[in-house]
Amino acid sequence: LNSRTYNYCSDCQGSFPTRIIYSERSFQETLQDNYRSFKANNYVDLPANKGSIQGMDFKNGQLWVRTQHSCFVITPNPQQLQLQGTTVEIGTGDFLSLPEQELNAVDIGYGGQLHPHESINTEHGLIWIDRSRGKVLRVADKLEEISRKGMFDYFLNYLDVTDHIRLGYDPIHER
């Protein structure tokens, strides 16, 4: 193919649906707002075969990233010295330099989210719907499949991928 006439990425120019881009950390004593400063290599790309990112939440010191077909957990680098016996280990200092961990690496996917409105972060945990598998998941202290608690058949049979679901929460009545 002639590179002068063929546009290799005509539909995806400037679009990175599986990329997490992060800024530098900002401090009160600095005059510049570093949260608006993005260095060229401050990003993490998730596997493209898991679909585009649909939601991200910070819970229990971890970044929970849901794509269309899977869920990833990323632990931000604590940027501190860690002593183990007599050895001192120093990381790179990059915010997201530790590799992402797929929640459940299976071929059919697990913990995905098809639409950004299908999750909510409450004081009872981060809750989202995996419509492709008929599951409702929650992260509080640990990950649990709350659709298995008495309503497994209902969610499996009635959570259709064509449905439009939006989650909401009433903090006054805790429901």
Short mmCIF file of N, CA and C in Angstrom, two decimals:
data_model
loop_
_atom_site.label_atom_id
_atom_site.label_comp_id
_atom_site.label_asym_id
_atom_site.label_seq_id
_atom_site.Cartn_x
_atom_site.Cartn_y
_atom_site.Cartn_z
N LEU A 1 0.83 -1.19 0.00
CA LEU A 1 0.00 0.00 0.00
C LEU A 1 0.88 1.25 0.00
N ASN A 2 0.38 2.25 -0.64
CA ASN A 2 1.10 3.52 -0.70
C ASN A 2 0.73 4.34 0.54
N SER A 3 1.72 4.68 1.36
CA SER A 3 1.45 5.39 2.61
C SER A 3 0.96 6.82 2.37
N ARG A 4 1.15 7.36 1.16
CA ARG A 4 0.68 8.72 0.88
C ARG A 4 -0.83 8.77 0.62
N THR A 5 -1.39 7.67 0.14
CA THR A 5 -2.82 7.68 -0.20
C THR A 5 -3.68 6.90 0.80
N TYR A 6 -3.06 6.04 1.62
CA TYR A 6 -3.83 5.22 2.54
C TYR A 6 -3.78 5.81 3.94
N ASN A 7 -4.93 6.04 4.54
CA ASN A 7 -5.00 6.56 5.89
C ASN A 7 -5.12 5.37 6.84
N TYR A 8 -4.06 5.07 7.59
CA TYR A 8 -4.01 3.88 8.43
C TYR A 8 -5.00 3.94 9.60
N CYS A 9 -5.37 5.12 10.02
CA CYS A 9 -6.25 5.24 11.19
C CYS A 9 -7.25 6.37 10.98
N SER A 10 -8.04 6.28 9.93
CA SER A 10 -8.94 7.39 9.60
C SER A 10 -10.05 7.57 10.63
N ASP A 11 -10.54 6.47 11.22
CA ASP A 11 -11.66 6.58 12.17
C ASP A 11 -11.22 6.73 13.62
N CYS A 12 -9.96 6.43 13.92
CA CYS A 12 -9.56 6.42 15.33
C CYS A 12 -8.53 7.49 15.66
N GLN A 13 -8.39 8.48 14.84
CA GLN A 13 -7.38 9.51 15.04
C GLN A 13 -7.65 10.27 16.35
N GLY A 14 -6.72 10.17 17.27
CA GLY A 14 -6.85 10.87 18.54
C GLY A 14 -7.78 10.21 19.54
N SER A 15 -8.28 9.02 19.24
CA SER A 15 -9.18 8.31 20.13
C SER A 15 -8.46 7.09 20.70
N PHE A 16 -8.42 6.97 22.02
CA PHE A 16 -7.77 5.85 22.68
C PHE A 16 -8.72 5.28 23.73
N PRO A 17 -9.68 4.44 23.33
CA PRO A 17 -10.74 3.99 24.25
C PRO A 17 -10.27 3.06 25.36
N THR A 18 -9.04 2.56 25.30
CA THR A 18 -8.53 1.68 26.35
C THR A 18 -7.37 2.32 27.11
N ARG A 19 -7.21 3.61 27.01
CA ARG A 19 -6.07 4.30 27.62
C ARG A 19 -6.51 5.12 28.83
N ILE A 20 -5.71 5.03 29.90
CA ILE A 20 -5.87 5.86 31.09
C ILE A 20 -4.73 6.86 31.07
N ILE A 21 -5.07 8.13 31.01
CA ILE A 21 -4.07 9.20 30.98
C ILE A 21 -4.12 9.91 32.32
N TYR A 22 -2.97 10.16 32.92
CA TYR A 22 -2.95 10.80 34.24
C TYR A 22 -1.98 11.99 34.24
N SER A 23 -2.28 12.92 35.13
CA SER A 23 -1.48 14.15 35.23
C SER A 23 -0.41 14.01 36.30
N GLU A 24 0.40 15.03 36.42
CA GLU A 24 1.37 15.10 37.50
C GLU A 24 0.64 15.47 38.78
N ARG A 25 1.22 15.17 39.90
CA ARG A 25 0.62 15.53 41.19
C ARG A 25 0.84 17.02 41.44
N SER A 26 -0.16 17.64 42.01
CA SER A 26 -0.08 19.07 42.30
C SER A 26 0.01 19.28 43.80
N PHE A 27 0.71 20.32 44.22
CA PHE A 27 0.88 20.65 45.63
C PHE A 27 0.39 22.07 45.87
N GLN A 28 -0.05 22.37 47.10
CA GLN A 28 -0.60 23.68 47.41
C GLN A 28 0.42 24.80 47.25
N GLU A 29 1.69 24.51 47.53
CA GLU A 29 2.68 25.58 47.48
C GLU A 29 3.20 25.90 46.07
N THR A 30 2.77 25.14 45.06
CA THR A 30 3.21 25.43 43.70
C THR A 30 2.29 26.46 43.06
N LEU A 31 2.87 27.26 42.18
CA LEU A 31 2.09 28.29 41.49
C LEU A 31 1.36 27.72 40.28
N GLN A 32 1.88 26.64 39.73
CA GLN A 32 1.28 26.01 38.56
C GLN A 32 0.33 24.89 38.99
N ASP A 33 -0.76 24.74 38.29
CA ASP A 33 -1.70 23.66 38.56
C ASP A 33 -1.25 22.42 37.79
N ASN A 34 -0.54 21.52 38.47
CA ASN A 34 0.00 20.33 37.81
C ASN A 34 -1.08 19.34 37.40
N TYR A 35 -2.28 19.46 37.96
CA TYR A 35 -3.36 18.57 37.54
C TYR A 35 -3.80 18.86 36.10
N ARG A 36 -3.34 19.96 35.55
CA ARG A 36 -3.64 20.28 34.15
C ARG A 36 -2.44 20.04 33.24
N SER A 37 -1.41 19.40 33.79
CA SER A 37 -0.18 19.13 33.04
C SER A 37 -0.06 17.62 32.81
N PHE A 38 -0.04 17.22 31.55
CA PHE A 38 0.03 15.81 31.19
C PHE A 38 1.30 15.57 30.39
N LYS A 39 2.21 14.78 30.95
CA LYS A 39 3.44 14.44 30.23
C LYS A 39 3.13 13.38 29.17
N ALA A 40 3.98 13.33 28.17
CA ALA A 40 3.73 12.48 27.00
C ALA A 40 3.58 11.00 27.35
N ASN A 41 4.32 10.50 28.31
CA ASN A 41 4.28 9.07 28.63
C ASN A 41 3.48 8.74 29.89
N ASN A 42 2.68 9.66 30.38
CA ASN A 42 1.87 9.40 31.57
C ASN A 42 0.54 8.76 31.16
N TYR A 43 0.61 7.51 30.76
CA TYR A 43 -0.60 6.77 30.39
C TYR A 43 -0.39 5.29 30.57
N VAL A 44 -1.49 4.57 30.66
CA VAL A 44 -1.51 3.11 30.74
C VAL A 44 -2.53 2.64 29.71
N ASP A 45 -2.14 1.70 28.87
CA ASP A 45 -3.06 1.10 27.90
C ASP A 45 -3.50 -0.27 28.40
N LEU A 46 -4.80 -0.48 28.47
CA LEU A 46 -5.35 -1.78 28.81
C LEU A 46 -5.47 -2.62 27.54
N PRO A 47 -5.57 -3.94 27.65
CA PRO A 47 -5.69 -4.78 26.45
C PRO A 47 -6.92 -4.40 25.62
N ALA A 48 -6.72 -4.18 24.35
CA ALA A 48 -7.80 -3.72 23.46
C ALA A 48 -8.87 -4.79 23.25
N ASN A 49 -8.52 -6.07 23.40
CA ASN A 49 -9.50 -7.13 23.17
C ASN A 49 -10.55 -7.22 24.28
N LYS A 50 -10.41 -6.44 25.35
CA LYS A 50 -11.38 -6.43 26.44
C LYS A 50 -12.42 -5.32 26.28
N GLY A 51 -12.34 -4.54 25.22
CA GLY A 51 -13.32 -3.48 24.96
C GLY A 51 -12.88 -2.15 25.54
N SER A 52 -13.67 -1.12 25.26
CA SER A 52 -13.33 0.23 25.71
C SER A 52 -13.66 0.41 27.19
N ILE A 53 -13.02 1.37 27.81
CA ILE A 53 -13.25 1.66 29.22
C ILE A 53 -14.64 2.26 29.39
N GLN A 54 -15.41 1.70 30.33
CA GLN A 54 -16.77 2.17 30.61
C GLN A 54 -16.89 2.84 31.97
N GLY A 55 -15.96 2.58 32.87
CA GLY A 55 -16.04 3.19 34.19
C GLY A 55 -14.76 2.99 34.97
N MET A 56 -14.45 3.97 35.84
CA MET A 56 -13.29 3.89 36.72
C MET A 56 -13.69 4.46 38.07
N ASP A 57 -13.30 3.78 39.14
CA ASP A 57 -13.56 4.26 40.48
C ASP A 57 -12.37 3.91 41.37
N PHE A 58 -12.11 4.77 42.35
CA PHE A 58 -11.06 4.52 43.32
C PHE A 58 -11.71 3.99 44.58
N LYS A 59 -11.35 2.77 44.97
CA LYS A 59 -11.95 2.13 46.13
C LYS A 59 -10.87 1.33 46.85
N ASN A 60 -10.76 1.50 48.17
CA ASN A 60 -9.82 0.75 49.00
C ASN A 60 -8.37 0.87 48.52
N GLY A 61 -7.99 2.06 48.10
CA GLY A 61 -6.61 2.29 47.66
C GLY A 61 -6.26 1.71 46.31
N GLN A 62 -7.28 1.31 45.54
CA GLN A 62 -7.05 0.73 44.22
C GLN A 62 -7.96 1.39 43.19
N LEU A 63 -7.49 1.42 41.96
CA LEU A 63 -8.29 1.94 40.85
C LEU A 63 -8.97 0.75 40.17
N TRP A 64 -10.30 0.74 40.20
CA TRP A 64 -11.09 -0.33 39.57
C TRP A 64 -11.55 0.18 38.21
N VAL A 65 -11.08 -0.45 37.15
CA VAL A 65 -11.37 -0.03 35.78
C VAL A 65 -12.20 -1.10 35.10
N ARG A 66 -13.41 -0.72 34.66
CA ARG A 66 -14.28 -1.66 34.00
C ARG A 66 -14.32 -1.36 32.51
N THR A 67 -14.02 -2.41 31.72
CA THR A 67 -14.16 -2.31 30.27
C THR A 67 -15.42 -3.07 29.89
N GLN A 68 -15.71 -3.16 28.61
CA GLN A 68 -16.93 -3.82 28.18
C GLN A 68 -16.95 -5.32 28.52
N HIS A 69 -15.76 -5.95 28.60
CA HIS A 69 -15.73 -7.40 28.78
C HIS A 69 -14.96 -7.86 30.01
N SER A 70 -14.39 -6.94 30.77
CA SER A 70 -13.59 -7.37 31.91
C SER A 70 -13.43 -6.24 32.92
N CYS A 71 -12.79 -6.55 34.02
CA CYS A 71 -12.52 -5.56 35.06
C CYS A 71 -11.05 -5.68 35.44
N PHE A 72 -10.39 -4.55 35.62
CA PHE A 72 -8.99 -4.52 35.99
C PHE A 72 -8.82 -3.76 37.29
N VAL A 73 -7.85 -4.19 38.08
CA VAL A 73 -7.51 -3.51 39.32
C VAL A 73 -6.09 -3.01 39.18
N ILE A 74 -5.92 -1.70 39.41
CA ILE A 74 -4.59 -1.09 39.32
C ILE A 74 -4.30 -0.46 40.67
N THR A 75 -3.18 -0.84 41.27
CA THR A 75 -2.76 -0.25 42.53
C THR A 75 -1.76 0.86 42.22
N PRO A 76 -2.10 2.09 42.57
CA PRO A 76 -1.15 3.18 42.33
C PRO A 76 0.13 2.97 43.12
N ASN A 77 1.24 3.37 42.53
CA ASN A 77 2.53 3.24 43.18
C ASN A 77 2.56 4.15 44.41
N PRO A 78 2.86 3.60 45.59
CA PRO A 78 2.84 4.42 46.79
C PRO A 78 3.96 5.45 46.86
N GLN A 79 4.94 5.40 45.98
CA GLN A 79 6.05 6.35 45.92
C GLN A 79 6.77 6.49 47.26
N GLN A 80 7.10 5.37 47.87
CA GLN A 80 7.81 5.41 49.13
C GLN A 80 8.80 4.26 49.20
N LEU A 81 9.73 4.36 50.10
CA LEU A 81 10.70 3.28 50.30
C LEU A 81 10.03 2.14 51.04
N GLN A 82 10.32 0.93 50.62
CA GLN A 82 9.79 -0.23 51.29
C GLN A 82 10.95 -1.06 51.78
N LEU A 83 11.00 -1.31 53.07
CA LEU A 83 12.08 -2.09 53.66
C LEU A 83 11.64 -3.53 53.83
N GLN A 84 12.46 -4.44 53.35
CA GLN A 84 12.20 -5.86 53.51
C GLN A 84 13.51 -6.49 53.99
N GLY A 85 13.61 -6.69 55.29
CA GLY A 85 14.86 -7.20 55.85
C GLY A 85 15.92 -6.12 55.76
N THR A 86 16.95 -6.37 54.99
CA THR A 86 18.01 -5.38 54.81
C THR A 86 18.02 -4.78 53.42
N THR A 87 17.07 -5.17 52.58
CA THR A 87 17.02 -4.69 51.20
C THR A 87 16.06 -3.51 51.10
N VAL A 88 16.48 -2.45 50.41
CA VAL A 88 15.62 -1.30 50.17
C VAL A 88 15.24 -1.32 48.70
N GLU A 89 13.93 -1.34 48.43
CA GLU A 89 13.45 -1.34 47.05
C GLU A 89 12.87 0.02 46.74
N ILE A 90 13.30 0.62 45.63
CA ILE A 90 12.79 1.92 45.21
C ILE A 90 12.15 1.75 43.85
N GLY A 91 10.89 2.15 43.74
CA GLY A 91 10.17 2.05 42.47
C GLY A 91 10.53 3.19 41.54
N THR A 92 9.85 3.23 40.40
CA THR A 92 10.12 4.28 39.42
C THR A 92 9.52 5.61 39.84
N GLY A 93 8.53 5.58 40.72
CA GLY A 93 7.89 6.81 41.15
C GLY A 93 6.70 7.19 40.29
N ASP A 94 6.49 6.51 39.16
CA ASP A 94 5.34 6.80 38.32
C ASP A 94 4.06 6.38 39.04
N PHE A 95 3.02 7.18 38.88
CA PHE A 95 1.76 6.95 39.59
C PHE A 95 1.17 5.58 39.29
N LEU A 96 1.07 5.21 38.04
CA LEU A 96 0.49 3.92 37.66
C LEU A 96 1.55 3.01 37.04
N SER A 97 2.70 2.92 37.66
CA SER A 97 3.78 2.11 37.09
C SER A 97 3.63 0.62 37.38
N LEU A 98 2.81 0.26 38.36
CA LEU A 98 2.58 -1.16 38.64
C LEU A 98 1.60 -1.72 37.60
N PRO A 99 1.80 -2.95 37.13
CA PRO A 99 0.94 -3.49 36.07
C PRO A 99 -0.49 -3.74 36.56
N GLU A 100 -1.43 -3.62 35.63
CA GLU A 100 -2.83 -3.87 35.96
C GLU A 100 -3.05 -5.37 36.14
N GLN A 101 -4.02 -5.71 36.99
CA GLN A 101 -4.38 -7.10 37.23
C GLN A 101 -5.81 -7.30 36.77
N GLU A 102 -6.00 -8.25 35.86
CA GLU A 102 -7.36 -8.54 35.41
C GLU A 102 -8.08 -9.31 36.51
N LEU A 103 -9.30 -8.90 36.79
CA LEU A 103 -10.06 -9.47 37.91
C LEU A 103 -10.20 -10.98 37.78
N ASN A 104 -10.61 -11.45 36.64
CA ASN A 104 -10.78 -12.87 36.41
C ASN A 104 -10.50 -13.10 34.93
N ALA A 105 -9.31 -13.51 34.62
CA ALA A 105 -8.88 -13.62 33.23
C ALA A 105 -9.42 -14.90 32.58
N VAL A 106 -10.64 -14.81 32.06
CA VAL A 106 -11.25 -15.92 31.34
C VAL A 106 -11.61 -15.44 29.94
N ASP A 107 -11.67 -16.38 29.01
CA ASP A 107 -11.90 -16.01 27.60
C ASP A 107 -13.23 -15.31 27.38
N ILE A 108 -14.27 -15.70 28.11
CA ILE A 108 -15.59 -15.11 27.89
C ILE A 108 -15.75 -13.78 28.62
N GLY A 109 -14.78 -13.41 29.45
CA GLY A 109 -14.85 -12.16 30.19
C GLY A 109 -15.56 -12.32 31.52
N TYR A 110 -15.30 -11.38 32.43
CA TYR A 110 -15.94 -11.39 33.74
C TYR A 110 -15.84 -10.00 34.34
N GLY A 111 -16.95 -9.49 34.85
CA GLY A 111 -16.92 -8.20 35.53
C GLY A 111 -16.95 -7.01 34.60
N GLY A 112 -17.34 -7.21 33.36
CA GLY A 112 -17.40 -6.11 32.40
C GLY A 112 -18.60 -5.21 32.66
N GLN A 113 -18.63 -4.11 31.94
CA GLN A 113 -19.73 -3.15 32.07
C GLN A 113 -19.99 -2.58 30.68
N LEU A 114 -21.23 -2.66 30.22
CA LEU A 114 -21.53 -2.25 28.86
C LEU A 114 -21.83 -0.77 28.70
N HIS A 115 -22.19 -0.08 29.78
CA HIS A 115 -22.54 1.34 29.69
C HIS A 115 -22.05 2.07 30.93
N PRO A 116 -21.57 3.31 30.78
CA PRO A 116 -21.04 4.05 31.93
C PRO A 116 -22.04 4.27 33.07
N HIS A 117 -23.33 4.26 32.81
CA HIS A 117 -24.32 4.50 33.86
C HIS A 117 -24.68 3.25 34.66
N GLU A 118 -24.04 2.13 34.37
CA GLU A 118 -24.38 0.88 35.03
C GLU A 118 -23.49 0.59 36.23
N SER A 119 -23.02 1.65 36.89
CA SER A 119 -22.25 1.48 38.11
C SER A 119 -22.52 2.66 39.04
N ILE A 120 -22.28 2.42 40.33
CA ILE A 120 -22.45 3.48 41.31
C ILE A 120 -21.52 3.19 42.49
N ASN A 121 -20.92 4.25 43.02
CA ASN A 121 -20.00 4.14 44.14
C ASN A 121 -20.69 4.71 45.37
N THR A 122 -21.02 3.86 46.35
CA THR A 122 -21.74 4.28 47.55
C THR A 122 -20.92 3.95 48.78
N GLU A 123 -21.43 4.34 49.95
CA GLU A 123 -20.73 3.99 51.19
C GLU A 123 -20.82 2.50 51.49
N HIS A 124 -21.69 1.79 50.78
CA HIS A 124 -21.80 0.33 50.94
C HIS A 124 -20.92 -0.42 49.95
N GLY A 125 -20.26 0.29 49.08
CA GLY A 125 -19.36 -0.33 48.12
C GLY A 125 -19.59 0.17 46.71
N LEU A 126 -18.71 -0.23 45.85
CA LEU A 126 -18.81 0.04 44.42
C LEU A 126 -19.63 -1.08 43.80
N ILE A 127 -20.72 -0.73 43.13
CA ILE A 127 -21.64 -1.73 42.57
C ILE A 127 -21.75 -1.51 41.07
N TRP A 128 -21.68 -2.57 40.30
CA TRP A 128 -21.88 -2.46 38.86
C TRP A 128 -22.53 -3.72 38.31
N ILE A 129 -23.06 -3.59 37.09
CA ILE A 129 -23.79 -4.68 36.44
C ILE A 129 -22.99 -5.20 35.26
N ASP A 130 -22.80 -6.50 35.22
CA ASP A 130 -22.21 -7.17 34.07
C ASP A 130 -23.36 -7.83 33.31
N ARG A 131 -24.00 -7.06 32.42
CA ARG A 131 -25.19 -7.56 31.70
C ARG A 131 -24.87 -8.74 30.80
N SER A 132 -23.67 -8.78 30.24
CA SER A 132 -23.32 -9.87 29.32
C SER A 132 -23.34 -11.23 30.01
N ARG A 133 -23.11 -11.25 31.31
CA ARG A 133 -23.09 -12.49 32.07
C ARG A 133 -24.21 -12.60 33.09
N GLY A 134 -25.09 -11.59 33.18
CA GLY A 134 -26.21 -11.63 34.11
C GLY A 134 -25.79 -11.56 35.56
N LYS A 135 -24.81 -10.69 35.88
CA LYS A 135 -24.28 -10.62 37.24
C LYS A 135 -24.31 -9.18 37.75
N VAL A 136 -24.49 -9.05 39.06
CA VAL A 136 -24.35 -7.77 39.75
C VAL A 136 -23.22 -7.95 40.75
N LEU A 137 -22.21 -7.08 40.67
CA LEU A 137 -21.00 -7.21 41.47
C LEU A 137 -20.84 -6.04 42.42
N ARG A 138 -20.19 -6.30 43.57
CA ARG A 138 -19.94 -5.24 44.54
C ARG A 138 -18.54 -5.40 45.12
N VAL A 139 -17.87 -4.28 45.29
CA VAL A 139 -16.57 -4.25 45.97
C VAL A 139 -16.76 -3.39 47.21
N ALA A 140 -16.60 -4.00 48.37
CA ALA A 140 -16.57 -3.26 49.63
C ALA A 140 -15.20 -3.57 50.23
N ASP A 141 -15.11 -4.57 51.08
CA ASP A 141 -13.81 -5.05 51.56
C ASP A 141 -13.19 -6.02 50.57
N LYS A 142 -14.03 -6.72 49.85
CA LYS A 142 -13.60 -7.68 48.84
C LYS A 142 -14.64 -7.71 47.73
N LEU A 143 -14.34 -8.38 46.65
CA LEU A 143 -15.29 -8.52 45.55
C LEU A 143 -16.30 -9.60 45.89
N GLU A 144 -17.59 -9.29 45.68
CA GLU A 144 -18.62 -10.31 45.85
C GLU A 144 -19.67 -10.15 44.76
N GLU A 145 -20.22 -11.29 44.38
CA GLU A 145 -21.26 -11.32 43.36
C GLU A 145 -22.61 -11.30 44.09
N ILE A 146 -23.19 -10.09 44.24
CA ILE A 146 -24.41 -9.98 45.04
C ILE A 146 -25.63 -10.53 44.31
N SER A 147 -25.53 -10.76 43.01
CA SER A 147 -26.66 -11.37 42.29
C SER A 147 -26.83 -12.84 42.68
N ARG A 148 -25.87 -13.44 43.33
CA ARG A 148 -25.97 -14.84 43.78
C ARG A 148 -26.76 -14.96 45.09
N LYS A 149 -27.07 -13.86 45.73
CA LYS A 149 -27.74 -13.90 47.03
C LYS A 149 -29.25 -13.91 46.84
N GLY A 150 -29.80 -15.05 46.47
CA GLY A 150 -31.23 -15.22 46.40
C GLY A 150 -31.88 -14.84 45.09
N MET A 151 -31.19 -14.14 44.19
CA MET A 151 -31.81 -13.71 42.93
C MET A 151 -30.99 -14.12 41.71
N PHE A 152 -30.20 -15.18 41.84
CA PHE A 152 -29.31 -15.60 40.76
C PHE A 152 -30.07 -15.86 39.46
N ASP A 153 -31.14 -16.65 39.53
CA ASP A 153 -31.90 -16.99 38.32
C ASP A 153 -32.55 -15.76 37.70
N TYR A 154 -33.04 -14.84 38.55
CA TYR A 154 -33.68 -13.63 38.04
C TYR A 154 -32.69 -12.81 37.22
N PHE A 155 -31.53 -12.51 37.79
CA PHE A 155 -30.54 -11.70 37.08
C PHE A 155 -30.02 -12.42 35.83
N LEU A 156 -29.81 -13.71 35.92
CA LEU A 156 -29.32 -14.47 34.78
C LEU A 156 -30.33 -14.46 33.63
N ASN A 157 -31.62 -14.53 33.96
CA ASN A 157 -32.66 -14.59 32.92
C ASN A 157 -33.15 -13.23 32.43
N TYR A 158 -33.09 -12.21 33.29
CA TYR A 158 -33.72 -10.93 32.94
C TYR A 158 -32.77 -9.77 32.72
N LEU A 159 -31.49 -9.95 32.92
CA LEU A 159 -30.55 -8.90 32.56
C LEU A 159 -30.16 -9.10 31.11
N ASP A 160 -30.84 -8.46 30.22
CA ASP A 160 -30.63 -8.60 28.79
C ASP A 160 -29.63 -7.55 28.33
N VAL A 161 -28.78 -7.91 27.38
CA VAL A 161 -27.79 -6.96 26.88
C VAL A 161 -28.42 -5.81 26.12
N THR A 162 -29.70 -5.94 25.74
CA THR A 162 -30.35 -4.85 25.03
C THR A 162 -31.06 -3.89 25.98
N ASP A 163 -31.16 -4.25 27.26
CA ASP A 163 -31.80 -3.37 28.24
C ASP A 163 -30.95 -2.13 28.49
N HIS A 164 -31.60 -1.05 28.89
CA HIS A 164 -30.89 0.16 29.32
C HIS A 164 -31.11 0.29 30.81
N ILE A 165 -30.03 0.15 31.57
CA ILE A 165 -30.11 0.17 33.03
C ILE A 165 -29.29 1.32 33.56
N ARG A 166 -29.85 2.03 34.53
CA ARG A 166 -29.14 3.12 35.19
C ARG A 166 -29.25 2.90 36.69
N LEU A 167 -28.12 2.91 37.37
CA LEU A 167 -28.13 2.70 38.82
C LEU A 167 -28.23 4.02 39.54
N GLY A 168 -28.92 4.01 40.67
CA GLY A 168 -29.05 5.18 41.52
C GLY A 168 -29.03 4.76 42.97
N TYR A 169 -28.81 5.73 43.87
CA TYR A 169 -28.74 5.42 45.30
C TYR A 169 -29.28 6.61 46.09
N ASP A 170 -30.07 6.32 47.12
CA ASP A 170 -30.62 7.33 48.01
C ASP A 170 -29.86 7.26 49.32
N PRO A 171 -28.92 8.20 49.58
CA PRO A 171 -28.12 8.11 50.81
C PRO A 171 -28.92 8.43 52.07
N ILE A 172 -30.03 9.14 51.97
CA ILE A 172 -30.83 9.47 53.15
C ILE A 172 -31.53 8.23 53.69
N HIS A 173 -32.14 7.44 52.81
CA HIS A 173 -32.84 6.24 53.21
C HIS A 173 -32.00 4.97 53.02
N GLU A 174 -30.76 5.15 52.58
CA GLU A 174 -29.82 4.05 52.35
C GLU A 174 -30.42 2.91 51.53
N ARG A 175 -30.91 3.26 50.36
CA ARG A 175 -31.49 2.26 49.47
C ARG A 175 -31.19 2.57 48.02
#
